[in-house]
PDB file of C-alpha atoms in Angstrom:
ATOM      1  CA  UNK A   1     -55.090 109.992 -81.388  1.00  0.00           C
ATOM      2  CA  UNK A   2     -51.536 109.967 -80.101  1.00  0.00           C
ATOM      3  CA  UNK A   3     -49.910 106.545 -80.167  1.00  0.00           C
ATOM      4  CA  UNK A   4     -47.241 104.772 -78.167  1.00  0.00           C
ATOM      5  CA  UNK A   5     -45.047 102.060 -79.614  1.00  0.00           C
ATOM      6  CA  UNK A   6     -44.077 100.288 -76.400  1.00  0.00           C
ATOM      7  CA  UNK A   7     -46.170  99.648 -73.316  1.00  0.00           C
ATOM      8  CA  UNK A   8     -44.691 101.086 -70.119  1.00  0.00           C
ATOM      9  CA  UNK A   9     -42.284  98.690 -68.464  1.00  0.00           C
ATOM     10  CA  UNK A  10     -41.191  99.959 -65.066  1.00  0.00           C
ATOM     11  CA  UNK A  11     -40.561  97.191 -62.570  1.00  0.00           C
ATOM     12  CA  UNK A  12     -37.576  97.972 -60.308  1.00  0.00           C
ATOM     13  CA  UNK A  13     -36.016  95.089 -58.395  1.00  0.00           C
ATOM     14  CA  UNK A  14     -37.546  96.084 -55.068  1.00  0.00           C
ATOM     15  CA  UNK A  15     -41.024  95.753 -56.616  1.00  0.00           C
ATOM     16  CA  UNK A  16     -40.347  92.146 -57.621  1.00  0.00           C
ATOM     17  CA  UNK A  17     -39.162  91.449 -54.060  1.00  0.00           C
ATOM     18  CA  UNK A  18     -42.296  93.151 -52.680  1.00  0.00           C
ATOM     19  CA  UNK A  19     -44.556  90.864 -54.681  1.00  0.00           C
ATOM     20  CA  UNK A  20     -42.865  87.786 -53.226  1.00  0.00           C
ATOM     21  CA  UNK A  21     -43.242  89.188 -49.692  1.00  0.00           C
ATOM     22  CA  UNK A  22     -46.935  89.950 -50.262  1.00  0.00           C
ATOM     23  CA  UNK A  23     -47.578  86.397 -51.497  1.00  0.00           C
ATOM     24  CA  UNK A  24     -46.122  85.046 -48.249  1.00  0.00           C
ATOM     25  CA  UNK A  25     -48.097  87.336 -45.914  1.00  0.00           C
ATOM     26  CA  UNK A  26     -51.493  87.563 -47.625  1.00  0.00           C
ATOM     27  CA  UNK A  27     -52.955  84.242 -46.359  1.00  0.00           C
ATOM     28  CA  UNK A  28     -52.957  85.762 -42.842  1.00  0.00           C
ATOM     29  CA  UNK A  29     -54.733  88.974 -43.918  1.00  0.00           C
ATOM     30  CA  UNK A  30     -58.477  89.584 -43.307  1.00  0.00           C
ATOM     31  CA  UNK A  31     -59.109  92.695 -45.445  1.00  0.00           C
ATOM     32  CA  UNK A  32     -57.202  94.257 -48.345  1.00  0.00           C
ATOM     33  CA  UNK A  33     -57.171  98.052 -48.646  1.00  0.00           C
ATOM     34  CA  UNK A  34     -56.349  99.082 -52.214  1.00  0.00           C
ATOM     35  CA  UNK A  35     -55.626 102.772 -52.712  1.00  0.00           C
ATOM     36  CA  UNK A  36     -56.499 104.112 -56.173  1.00  0.00           C
ATOM     37  CA  UNK A  37     -56.173 107.495 -57.837  1.00  0.00           C
ATOM     38  CA  UNK A  38     -59.733 108.854 -58.203  1.00  0.00           C
ATOM     39  CA  UNK A  39     -58.729 110.488 -61.510  1.00  0.00           C
ATOM     40  CA  UNK A  40     -57.788 107.107 -63.033  1.00  0.00           C
ATOM     41  CA  UNK A  41     -59.620 104.417 -60.994  1.00  0.00           C
ATOM     42  CA  UNK A  42     -59.092 101.636 -63.534  1.00  0.00           C
ATOM     43  CA  UNK A  43     -55.592 102.513 -64.696  1.00  0.00           C
ATOM     44  CA  UNK A  44     -54.375 102.831 -61.091  1.00  0.00           C
ATOM     45  CA  UNK A  45     -55.741  99.371 -60.246  1.00  0.00           C
ATOM     46  CA  UNK A  46     -53.039  96.736 -60.206  1.00  0.00           C
ATOM     47  CA  UNK A  47     -54.132  93.398 -61.720  1.00  0.00           C
ATOM     48  CA  UNK A  48     -51.434  91.743 -59.589  1.00  0.00           C
ATOM     49  CA  UNK A  49     -53.324  92.857 -56.479  1.00  0.00           C
ATOM     50  CA  UNK A  50     -56.502  91.249 -57.801  1.00  0.00           C
ATOM     51  CA  UNK A  51     -54.594  87.994 -58.368  1.00  0.00           C
ATOM     52  CA  UNK A  52     -52.904  88.099 -54.969  1.00  0.00           C
ATOM     53  CA  UNK A  53     -55.997  88.875 -52.894  1.00  0.00           C
ATOM     54  CA  UNK A  54     -58.163  86.085 -54.344  1.00  0.00           C
ATOM     55  CA  UNK A  55     -61.591  86.222 -52.691  1.00  0.00           C
ATOM     56  CA  UNK A  56     -60.526  88.254 -49.654  1.00  0.00           C
ATOM     57  CA  UNK A  57     -62.732  91.292 -48.861  1.00  0.00           C
ATOM     58  CA  UNK A  58     -61.388  94.527 -50.289  1.00  0.00           C
ATOM     59  CA  UNK A  59     -61.876  98.243 -49.597  1.00  0.00           C
ATOM     60  CA  UNK A  60     -61.120 100.276 -52.710  1.00  0.00           C
ATOM     61  CA  UNK A  61     -60.135 103.788 -51.628  1.00  0.00           C
ATOM     62  CA  UNK A  62     -60.386 106.389 -54.397  1.00  0.00           C
ATOM     63  CA  UNK A  63     -57.907 108.948 -53.086  1.00  0.00           C
ATOM     64  CA  UNK A  64     -57.431 112.489 -54.413  1.00  0.00           C
ATOM     65  CA  UNK A  65     -61.188 112.968 -54.820  1.00  0.00           C
ATOM     66  CA  UNK A  66     -60.510 116.712 -54.476  1.00  0.00           C
ATOM     67  CA  UNK A  67     -58.770 116.523 -57.879  1.00  0.00           C
ATOM     68  CA  UNK A  68     -61.334 114.306 -59.633  1.00  0.00           C
ATOM     69  CA  UNK A  69     -64.723 114.892 -61.277  1.00  0.00           C
ATOM     70  CA  UNK A  70     -67.282 114.247 -58.465  1.00  0.00           C
ATOM     71  CA  UNK A  71     -69.960 112.752 -60.742  1.00  0.00           C
ATOM     72  CA  UNK A  72     -67.553 110.332 -62.370  1.00  0.00           C
ATOM     73  CA  UNK A  73     -66.026 109.402 -59.011  1.00  0.00           C
ATOM     74  CA  UNK A  74     -69.478 108.326 -57.789  1.00  0.00           C
ATOM     75  CA  UNK A  75     -69.954 106.359 -61.006  1.00  0.00           C
ATOM     76  CA  UNK A  76     -66.709 104.478 -60.338  1.00  0.00           C
ATOM     77  CA  UNK A  77     -67.695 103.715 -56.727  1.00  0.00           C
ATOM     78  CA  UNK A  78     -70.938 102.137 -57.956  1.00  0.00           C
ATOM     79  CA  UNK A  79     -68.998 100.244 -60.631  1.00  0.00           C
ATOM     80  CA  UNK A  80     -66.545  98.725 -58.122  1.00  0.00           C
ATOM     81  CA  UNK A  81     -69.230  97.756 -55.621  1.00  0.00           C
ATOM     82  CA  UNK A  82     -70.840  95.459 -58.184  1.00  0.00           C
ATOM     83  CA  UNK A  83     -67.957  93.090 -57.428  1.00  0.00           C
ATOM     84  CA  UNK A  84     -68.499  90.546 -54.636  1.00  0.00           C
ATOM     85  CA  UNK A  85     -66.784  91.457 -51.351  1.00  0.00           C
ATOM     86  CA  UNK A  86     -65.774  94.949 -52.479  1.00  0.00           C
ATOM     87  CA  UNK A  87     -66.624  98.243 -50.799  1.00  0.00           C
ATOM     88  CA  UNK A  88     -65.506 101.531 -52.336  1.00  0.00           C
ATOM     89  CA  UNK A  89     -65.159 105.065 -51.019  1.00  0.00           C
ATOM     90  CA  UNK A  90     -63.690 108.387 -52.129  1.00  0.00           C
ATOM     91  CA  UNK A  91     -61.440 110.457 -49.869  1.00  0.00           C
ATOM     92  CA  UNK A  92     -58.943 113.251 -49.796  1.00  0.00           C
ATOM     93  CA  UNK A  93     -56.037 113.041 -47.373  1.00  0.00           C
ATOM     94  CA  UNK A  94     -56.586 116.760 -46.778  1.00  0.00           C
ATOM     95  CA  UNK A  95     -59.504 115.666 -44.548  1.00  0.00           C
ATOM     96  CA  UNK A  96     -58.358 113.198 -41.843  1.00  0.00           C
ATOM     97  CA  UNK A  97     -61.972 112.362 -40.888  1.00  0.00           C
ATOM     98  CA  UNK A  98     -62.507 110.892 -44.358  1.00  0.00           C
ATOM     99  CA  UNK A  99     -59.368 108.787 -43.986  1.00  0.00           C
ATOM    100  CA  UNK A 100     -60.552 107.329 -40.665  1.00  0.00           C
ATOM    101  CA  UNK A 101     -63.729 106.053 -42.362  1.00  0.00           C
ATOM    102  CA  UNK A 102     -61.560 103.428 -44.078  1.00  0.00           C
ATOM    103  CA  UNK A 103     -61.407 101.609 -40.745  1.00  0.00           C
ATOM    104  CA  UNK A 104     -65.215 101.592 -40.488  1.00  0.00           C
ATOM    105  CA  UNK A 105     -65.464  99.730 -43.792  1.00  0.00           C
ATOM    106  CA  UNK A 106     -62.769  97.259 -42.699  1.00  0.00           C
ATOM    107  CA  UNK A 107     -64.816  96.432 -39.596  1.00  0.00           C
ATOM    108  CA  UNK A 108     -67.927  95.869 -41.718  1.00  0.00           C
ATOM    109  CA  UNK A 109     -66.015  93.464 -43.957  1.00  0.00           C
ATOM    110  CA  UNK A 110     -64.507  91.423 -41.100  1.00  0.00           C
ATOM    111  CA  UNK A 111     -67.066  91.364 -38.260  1.00  0.00           C
ATOM    112  CA  UNK A 112     -66.056  87.808 -37.297  1.00  0.00           C
ATOM    113  CA  UNK A 113     -62.659  89.022 -36.052  1.00  0.00           C
ATOM    114  CA  UNK A 114     -64.152  91.574 -33.658  1.00  0.00           C
ATOM    115  CA  UNK A 115     -66.740  89.028 -32.526  1.00  0.00           C
ATOM    116  CA  UNK A 116     -63.985  86.787 -31.160  1.00  0.00           C
ATOM    117  CA  UNK A 117     -61.951  89.678 -29.745  1.00  0.00           C
ATOM    118  CA  UNK A 118     -59.194  89.478 -32.359  1.00  0.00           C
ATOM    119  CA  UNK A 119     -57.491  92.302 -34.247  1.00  0.00           C
ATOM    120  CA  UNK A 120     -58.569  92.769 -37.851  1.00  0.00           C
ATOM    121  CA  UNK A 121     -55.476  92.158 -39.977  1.00  0.00           C
ATOM    122  CA  UNK A 122     -55.412  94.510 -42.964  1.00  0.00           C
ATOM    123  CA  UNK A 123     -52.955  95.095 -45.759  1.00  0.00           C
ATOM    124  CA  UNK A 124     -52.771  98.418 -47.602  1.00  0.00           C
ATOM    125  CA  UNK A 125     -51.673  98.232 -51.219  1.00  0.00           C
ATOM    126  CA  UNK A 126     -51.484 100.470 -54.252  1.00  0.00           C
ATOM    127  CA  UNK A 127     -49.343 101.565 -57.159  1.00  0.00           C
ATOM    128  CA  UNK A 128     -46.773 104.329 -56.579  1.00  0.00           C
ATOM    129  CA  UNK A 129     -47.797 107.915 -55.870  1.00  0.00           C
ATOM    130  CA  UNK A 130     -51.481 107.347 -55.013  1.00  0.00           C
ATOM    131  CA  UNK A 131     -51.089 108.729 -51.478  1.00  0.00           C
ATOM    132  CA  UNK A 132     -50.796 105.441 -49.605  1.00  0.00           C
ATOM    133  CA  UNK A 133     -48.101 106.663 -47.191  1.00  0.00           C
ATOM    134  CA  UNK A 134     -50.074 109.777 -46.228  1.00  0.00           C
ATOM    135  CA  UNK A 135     -53.095 107.586 -45.441  1.00  0.00           C
ATOM    136  CA  UNK A 136     -50.959 105.331 -43.227  1.00  0.00           C
ATOM    137  CA  UNK A 137     -49.525 108.282 -41.301  1.00  0.00           C
ATOM    138  CA  UNK A 138     -53.016 109.700 -40.753  1.00  0.00           C
ATOM    139  CA  UNK A 139     -54.384 106.380 -39.492  1.00  0.00           C
ATOM    140  CA  UNK A 140     -51.383 105.827 -37.209  1.00  0.00           C
ATOM    141  CA  UNK A 141     -51.442 109.392 -35.887  1.00  0.00           C
ATOM    142  CA  UNK A 142     -47.696 109.723 -36.397  1.00  0.00           C
ATOM    143  CA  UNK A 143     -45.065 109.743 -39.121  1.00  0.00           C
ATOM    144  CA  UNK A 144     -44.448 106.101 -39.968  1.00  0.00           C
ATOM    145  CA  UNK A 145     -44.373 105.909 -43.759  1.00  0.00           C
ATOM    146  CA  UNK A 146     -42.129 108.165 -45.808  1.00  0.00           C
ATOM    147  CA  UNK A 147     -44.080 110.439 -48.146  1.00  0.00           C
ATOM    148  CA  UNK A 148     -43.059 112.174 -51.319  1.00  0.00           C
ATOM    149  CA  UNK A 149     -44.377 113.432 -54.632  1.00  0.00           C
ATOM    150  CA  UNK A 150     -42.267 110.929 -56.526  1.00  0.00           C
ATOM    151  CA  UNK A 151     -43.312 107.340 -57.281  1.00  0.00           C
ATOM    152  CA  UNK A 152     -41.874 104.393 -55.371  1.00  0.00           C
ATOM    153  CA  UNK A 153     -40.913 106.112 -52.103  1.00  0.00           C
ATOM    154  CA  UNK A 154     -41.877 103.171 -49.864  1.00  0.00           C
ATOM    155  CA  UNK A 155     -39.281 100.411 -50.265  1.00  0.00           C
ATOM    156  CA  UNK A 156     -39.975  97.873 -47.515  1.00  0.00           C
ATOM    157  CA  UNK A 157     -42.896  96.147 -45.874  1.00  0.00           C
ATOM    158  CA  UNK A 158     -43.875  97.090 -42.305  1.00  0.00           C
ATOM    159  CA  UNK A 159     -46.548  96.090 -39.786  1.00  0.00           C
ATOM    160  CA  UNK A 160     -48.334  98.800 -37.782  1.00  0.00           C
ATOM    161  CA  UNK A 161     -50.646  98.255 -34.793  1.00  0.00           C
ATOM    162  CA  UNK A 162     -53.178 101.101 -34.951  1.00  0.00           C
ATOM    163  CA  UNK A 163     -54.180 100.396 -31.313  1.00  0.00           C
ATOM    164  CA  UNK A 164     -57.880 100.323 -32.252  1.00  0.00           C
ATOM    165  CA  UNK A 165     -58.402  96.667 -32.974  1.00  0.00           C
ATOM    166  CA  UNK A 166     -56.829  96.930 -36.404  1.00  0.00           C
ATOM    167  CA  UNK A 167     -53.323  95.951 -37.508  1.00  0.00           C
ATOM    168  CA  UNK A 168     -52.095  97.402 -40.788  1.00  0.00           C
ATOM    169  CA  UNK A 169     -49.430  95.852 -43.013  1.00  0.00           C
ATOM    170  CA  UNK A 170     -47.849  98.322 -45.411  1.00  0.00           C
ATOM    171  CA  UNK A 171     -46.359  97.293 -48.748  1.00  0.00           C
ATOM    172  CA  UNK A 172     -44.125  99.086 -51.254  1.00  0.00           C
ATOM    173  CA  UNK A 173     -45.987 100.587 -54.191  1.00  0.00           C
ATOM    174  CA  UNK A 174     -45.834  98.092 -57.031  1.00  0.00           C
ATOM    175  CA  UNK A 175     -46.626  98.461 -60.698  1.00  0.00           C
ATOM    176  CA  UNK A 176     -47.189  95.364 -62.778  1.00  0.00           C
ATOM    177  CA  UNK A 177     -44.320  94.325 -65.072  1.00  0.00           C
ATOM    178  CA  UNK A 178     -45.980  95.625 -68.234  1.00  0.00           C
ATOM    179  CA  UNK A 179     -48.911  97.961 -68.842  1.00  0.00           C
ATOM    180  CA  UNK A 180     -50.643  96.323 -71.813  1.00  0.00           C
ATOM    181  CA  UNK A 181     -53.323  98.964 -72.384  1.00  0.00           C
ATOM    182  CA  UNK A 182     -51.580 101.960 -74.017  1.00  0.00           C
ATOM    183  CA  UNK A 183     -54.370 104.260 -72.813  1.00  0.00           C
ATOM    184  CA  UNK A 184     -53.611 103.294 -69.217  1.00  0.00           C
ATOM    185  CA  UNK A 185     -49.939 103.925 -69.855  1.00  0.00           C
ATOM    186  CA  UNK A 186     -50.640 107.498 -70.914  1.00  0.00           C
ATOM    187  CA  UNK A 187     -52.974 108.123 -67.964  1.00  0.00           C
ATOM    188  CA  UNK A 188     -50.477 106.765 -65.458  1.00  0.00           C
ATOM    189  CA  UNK A 189     -47.842 109.064 -66.910  1.00  0.00           C
ATOM    190  CA  UNK A 190     -50.206 112.054 -67.005  1.00  0.00           C
ATOM    191  CA  UNK A 191     -51.041 111.766 -63.299  1.00  0.00           C
ATOM    192  CA  UNK A 192     -47.447 111.109 -62.205  1.00  0.00           C
ATOM    193  CA  UNK A 193     -47.774 107.430 -61.232  1.00  0.00           C
ATOM    194  CA  UNK A 194     -44.662 106.587 -63.253  1.00  0.00           C
ATOM    195  CA  UNK A 195     -41.440 108.541 -63.444  1.00  0.00           C
ATOM    196  CA  UNK A 196     -41.429 111.263 -66.058  1.00  0.00           C
ATOM    197  CA  UNK A 197     -38.414 109.589 -67.641  1.00  0.00           C
ATOM    198  CA  UNK A 198     -40.540 106.521 -68.511  1.00  0.00           C
ATOM    199  CA  UNK A 199     -42.390 108.354 -71.306  1.00  0.00           C
ATOM    200  CA  UNK A 200     -42.013 111.382 -73.532  1.00  0.00           C
ATOM    201  CA  UNK A 201     -43.566 114.485 -71.940  1.00  0.00           C
ATOM    202  CA  UNK A 202     -44.835 115.751 -75.292  1.00  0.00           C
ATOM    203  CA  UNK A 203     -46.579 112.483 -76.221  1.00  0.00           C
ATOM    204  CA  UNK A 204     -48.280 112.300 -72.836  1.00  0.00           C
ATOM    205  CA  UNK A 205     -49.435 115.916 -73.073  1.00  0.00           C
ATOM    206  CA  UNK A 206     -50.805 115.454 -76.620  1.00  0.00           C
ATOM    207  CA  UNK A 207     -52.792 112.407 -75.512  1.00  0.00           C
ATOM    208  CA  UNK A 208     -54.081 114.174 -72.403  1.00  0.00           C
ATOM    209  CA  UNK A 209     -55.052 117.442 -74.053  1.00  0.00           C
ATOM    210  CA  UNK A 210     -56.960 115.565 -76.786  1.00  0.00           C
ATOM    211  CA  UNK A 211     -59.091 113.880 -74.091  1.00  0.00           C
ATOM    212  CA  UNK A 212     -59.538 117.130 -72.146  1.00  0.00           C
ATOM    213  CA  UNK A 213     -60.669 118.968 -75.273  1.00  0.00           C
ATOM    214  CA  UNK A 214     -63.485 116.427 -75.703  1.00  0.00           C
ATOM    215  CA  UNK A 215     -64.509 115.951 -72.061  1.00  0.00           C
ATOM    216  CA  UNK A 216     -63.581 119.248 -70.394  1.00  0.00           C
ATOM    217  CA  UNK A 217     -63.343 121.934 -73.117  1.00  0.00           C
ATOM    218  CA  UNK A 218     -64.527 124.707 -70.816  1.00  0.00           C
ATOM    219  CA  UNK A 219     -61.783 124.010 -68.283  1.00  0.00           C
ATOM    220  CA  UNK A 220     -59.149 124.439 -71.011  1.00  0.00           C
ATOM    221  CA  UNK A 221     -60.782 127.594 -72.344  1.00  0.00           C
ATOM    222  CA  UNK A 222     -60.992 129.172 -68.916  1.00  0.00           C
ATOM    223  CA  UNK A 223     -57.560 128.174 -67.664  1.00  0.00           C
ATOM    224  CA  UNK A 224     -55.660 129.184 -70.798  1.00  0.00           C
ATOM    225  CA  UNK A 225     -57.906 132.037 -71.922  1.00  0.00           C
ATOM    226  CA  UNK A 226     -58.773 130.439 -75.284  1.00  0.00           C
ATOM    227  CA  UNK A 227     -62.030 131.445 -77.009  1.00  0.00           C
ATOM    228  CA  UNK A 228     -62.229 128.504 -79.446  1.00  0.00           C
ATOM    229  CA  UNK A 229     -60.169 125.338 -79.107  1.00  0.00           C
ATOM    230  CA  UNK A 230     -58.101 124.407 -82.195  1.00  0.00           C
ATOM    231  CA  UNK A 231     -59.031 121.174 -83.992  1.00  0.00           C
ATOM    232  CA  UNK A 232     -55.822 119.198 -83.399  1.00  0.00           C
ATOM    233  CA  UNK A 233     -53.965 118.441 -80.187  1.00  0.00           C
ATOM    234  CA  UNK A 234     -50.715 119.866 -81.580  1.00  0.00           C
ATOM    235  CA  UNK A 235     -52.364 123.169 -82.456  1.00  0.00           C
ATOM    236  CA  UNK A 236     -53.997 123.227 -79.019  1.00  0.00           C
ATOM    237  CA  UNK A 237     -50.674 122.636 -77.266  1.00  0.00           C
ATOM    238  CA  UNK A 238     -49.131 125.396 -79.381  1.00  0.00           C
ATOM    239  CA  UNK A 239     -51.923 127.753 -78.318  1.00  0.00           C
ATOM    240  CA  UNK A 240     -51.399 126.853 -74.647  1.00  0.00           C
ATOM    241  CA  UNK A 241     -47.669 127.484 -75.092  1.00  0.00           C
ATOM    242  CA  UNK A 242     -48.381 130.837 -76.746  1.00  0.00           C
ATOM    243  CA  UNK A 243     -50.746 131.918 -73.984  1.00  0.00           C
ATOM    244  CA  UNK A 244     -48.298 130.916 -71.239  1.00  0.00           C
ATOM    245  CA  UNK A 245     -45.153 132.345 -72.812  1.00  0.00           C
ATOM    246  CA  UNK A 246     -43.514 129.010 -73.624  1.00  0.00           C
ATOM    247  CA  UNK A 247     -41.490 130.475 -76.474  1.00  0.00           C
ATOM    248  CA  UNK A 248     -38.116 129.829 -78.051  1.00  0.00           C
ATOM    249  CA  UNK A 249     -35.896 132.172 -80.031  1.00  0.00           C
ATOM    250  CA  UNK A 250     -37.689 133.562 -83.046  1.00  0.00           C
ATOM    251  CA  UNK A 251     -41.110 133.245 -81.409  1.00  0.00           C
ATOM    252  CA  UNK A 252     -41.363 129.480 -81.941  1.00  0.00           C
ATOM    253  CA  UNK A 253     -43.458 127.535 -79.442  1.00  0.00           C
ATOM    254  CA  UNK A 254     -41.564 125.383 -76.944  1.00  0.00           C
ATOM    255  CA  UNK A 255     -43.856 122.336 -76.969  1.00  0.00           C
ATOM    256  CA  UNK A 256     -41.904 120.572 -74.234  1.00  0.00           C
ATOM    257  CA  UNK A 257     -42.357 123.545 -71.907  1.00  0.00           C
ATOM    258  CA  UNK A 258     -46.047 123.797 -72.829  1.00  0.00           C
ATOM    259  CA  UNK A 259     -46.415 120.069 -72.098  1.00  0.00           C
ATOM    260  CA  UNK A 260     -44.818 120.525 -68.665  1.00  0.00           C
ATOM    261  CA  UNK A 261     -47.231 123.359 -67.882  1.00  0.00           C
ATOM    262  CA  UNK A 262     -50.302 121.321 -68.847  1.00  0.00           C
ATOM    263  CA  UNK A 263     -49.285 118.166 -66.950  1.00  0.00           C
ATOM    264  CA  UNK A 264     -48.170 120.004 -63.818  1.00  0.00           C
ATOM    265  CA  UNK A 265     -51.433 121.955 -63.710  1.00  0.00           C
ATOM    266  CA  UNK A 266     -53.426 118.752 -64.249  1.00  0.00           C
ATOM    267  CA  UNK A 267     -51.576 116.975 -61.422  1.00  0.00           C
ATOM    268  CA  UNK A 268     -51.926 119.863 -58.973  1.00  0.00           C
ATOM    269  CA  UNK A 269     -55.623 120.384 -59.700  1.00  0.00           C
ATOM    270  CA  UNK A 270     -54.987 123.936 -60.930  1.00  0.00           C
ATOM    271  CA  UNK A 271     -56.666 122.995 -64.206  1.00  0.00           C
ATOM    272  CA  UNK A 272     -59.823 121.844 -62.391  1.00  0.00           C
ATOM    273  CA  UNK A 273     -61.505 118.623 -61.224  1.00  0.00           C
ATOM    274  CA  UNK A 274     -60.780 116.039 -63.912  1.00  0.00           C
ATOM    275  CA  UNK A 275     -61.281 112.277 -64.302  1.00  0.00           C
ATOM    276  CA  UNK A 276     -59.417 110.753 -67.223  1.00  0.00           C
ATOM    277  CA  UNK A 277     -61.494 107.587 -67.743  1.00  0.00           C
ATOM    278  CA  UNK A 278     -65.037 106.232 -67.542  1.00  0.00           C
ATOM    279  CA  UNK A 279     -66.144 102.593 -67.023  1.00  0.00           C
ATOM    280  CA  UNK A 280     -67.644 102.304 -70.515  1.00  0.00           C
ATOM    281  CA  UNK A 281     -64.432 103.646 -72.077  1.00  0.00           C
ATOM    282  CA  UNK A 282     -62.432 100.929 -70.349  1.00  0.00           C
ATOM    283  CA  UNK A 283     -64.723  98.171 -71.632  1.00  0.00           C
ATOM    284  CA  UNK A 284     -64.039  99.186 -75.242  1.00  0.00           C
ATOM    285  CA  UNK A 285     -60.318  99.656 -74.643  1.00  0.00           C
ATOM    286  CA  UNK A 286     -59.968  96.158 -73.182  1.00  0.00           C
ATOM    287  CA  UNK A 287     -61.789  94.722 -76.201  1.00  0.00           C
ATOM    288  CA  UNK A 288     -59.364  96.597 -78.469  1.00  0.00           C
ATOM    289  CA  UNK A 289     -56.379  95.253 -76.501  1.00  0.00           C
ATOM    290  CA  UNK A 290     -57.677  91.668 -76.892  1.00  0.00           C
ATOM    291  CA  UNK A 291     -58.224  92.156 -80.622  1.00  0.00           C
ATOM    292  CA  UNK A 292     -54.696  93.547 -81.011  1.00  0.00           C
ATOM    293  CA  UNK A 293     -53.216  90.678 -78.987  1.00  0.00           C
ATOM    294  CA  UNK A 294     -55.086  88.151 -81.162  1.00  0.00           C
ATOM    295  CA  UNK A 295     -53.874  89.918 -84.312  1.00  0.00           C
ATOM    296  CA  UNK A 296     -50.253  89.716 -83.124  1.00  0.00           C
ATOM    297  CA  UNK A 297     -50.697  86.064 -82.203  1.00  0.00           C
ATOM    298  CA  UNK A 298     -52.077  85.229 -85.668  1.00  0.00           C
ATOM    299  CA  UNK A 299     -49.221  87.160 -87.295  1.00  0.00           C
ATOM    300  CA  UNK A 300     -46.664  85.184 -85.261  1.00  0.00           C
ATOM    301  CA  UNK A 301     -48.317  81.876 -86.233  1.00  0.00           C
ATOM    302  CA  UNK A 302     -48.313  82.922 -89.884  1.00  0.00           C
ATOM    303  CA  UNK A 303     -44.658  83.943 -89.688  1.00  0.00           C
ATOM    304  CA  UNK A 304     -43.743  80.661 -88.041  1.00  0.00           C
ATOM    305  CA  UNK A 305     -45.603  78.709 -90.739  1.00  0.00           C
ATOM    306  CA  UNK A 306     -43.827  80.654 -93.505  1.00  0.00           C
ATOM    307  CA  UNK A 307     -40.455  79.860 -91.903  1.00  0.00           C
ATOM    308  CA  UNK A 308     -41.397  76.174 -91.758  1.00  0.00           C
ATOM    309  CA  UNK A 309     -42.419  76.137 -95.434  1.00  0.00           C
ATOM    310  CA  UNK A 310     -39.212  77.907 -96.433  1.00  0.00           C
ATOM    311  CA  UNK A 311     -37.165  75.390 -94.446  1.00  0.00           C
ATOM    312  CA  UNK A 312     -38.914  72.462 -96.177  1.00  0.00           C
ATOM    313  CA  UNK A 313     -38.368  74.008 -99.634  1.00  0.00           C
ATOM    314  CA  UNK A 314     -34.675  74.520 -98.948  1.00  0.00           C
ATOM    315  CA  UNK A 315     -34.367  70.952 -97.694  1.00  0.00           C
ATOM    316  CA  UNK A 316     -35.537  69.434-100.958  1.00  0.00           C
TER     317      UNK A 316
END
């Protein structure tokens, strides 16, 4: 499997400021709306949001369902709803009627506010590039939040009265300071949640195509007109490059160009409906991350002890 030496660290100054602002406002909020990418429901969750919301009710919105595997999307909805106070739903912003159903779930989670004739105070949150701004504009019925196909477009917090008994507080898209799970790092990069400059295109494509070859071999065969998939991810990327004319002088394969083709077609849905993670996969990955963290901790303790012994020997 492809490896990555450093976990993604992408925490611009405005994101740190946003976290502080959220901490101040959240005690007055009734329902949290967390927008996720249906292709990476776990990796697009922000553990900071979980910490900040505490036990407040939460609607998890799996956006971009038109790009994700329908069966796995349903599996993730059931997985999330096992958590107390959480409702989950899948939408595409291409269908405004689906977006409006978010408000129905908010009302179900905060009936006490309507009972006393008060507005339900909601806060919409999510990492960059999950479609949060498009959802806000749809709910408001006008252009309020700036949209774009680049991460971190929204820079400041704003409060929007939807004129239907619900007030919506918008927040800038925030990533956590460090993505500890390297698998999540690759998936975030593959779907465009982090800037392309944060990781090597080729590494991300190798990781992604290895997963696709195992989970969605027929999609790769059909899209790139390949009869039998090669055994290694590098050979597979070379074959994709060959089929799509990503060539350099002398007929050599331009792997960077081939990587761009694969990732752009994954992000646009041209490749097909794909989900890059399953709940059971995540369980094992988190165990692996804990084991690795414990190993590093033990190594640091051992190194510290060796330094202490060396110091005592030199002191004699």
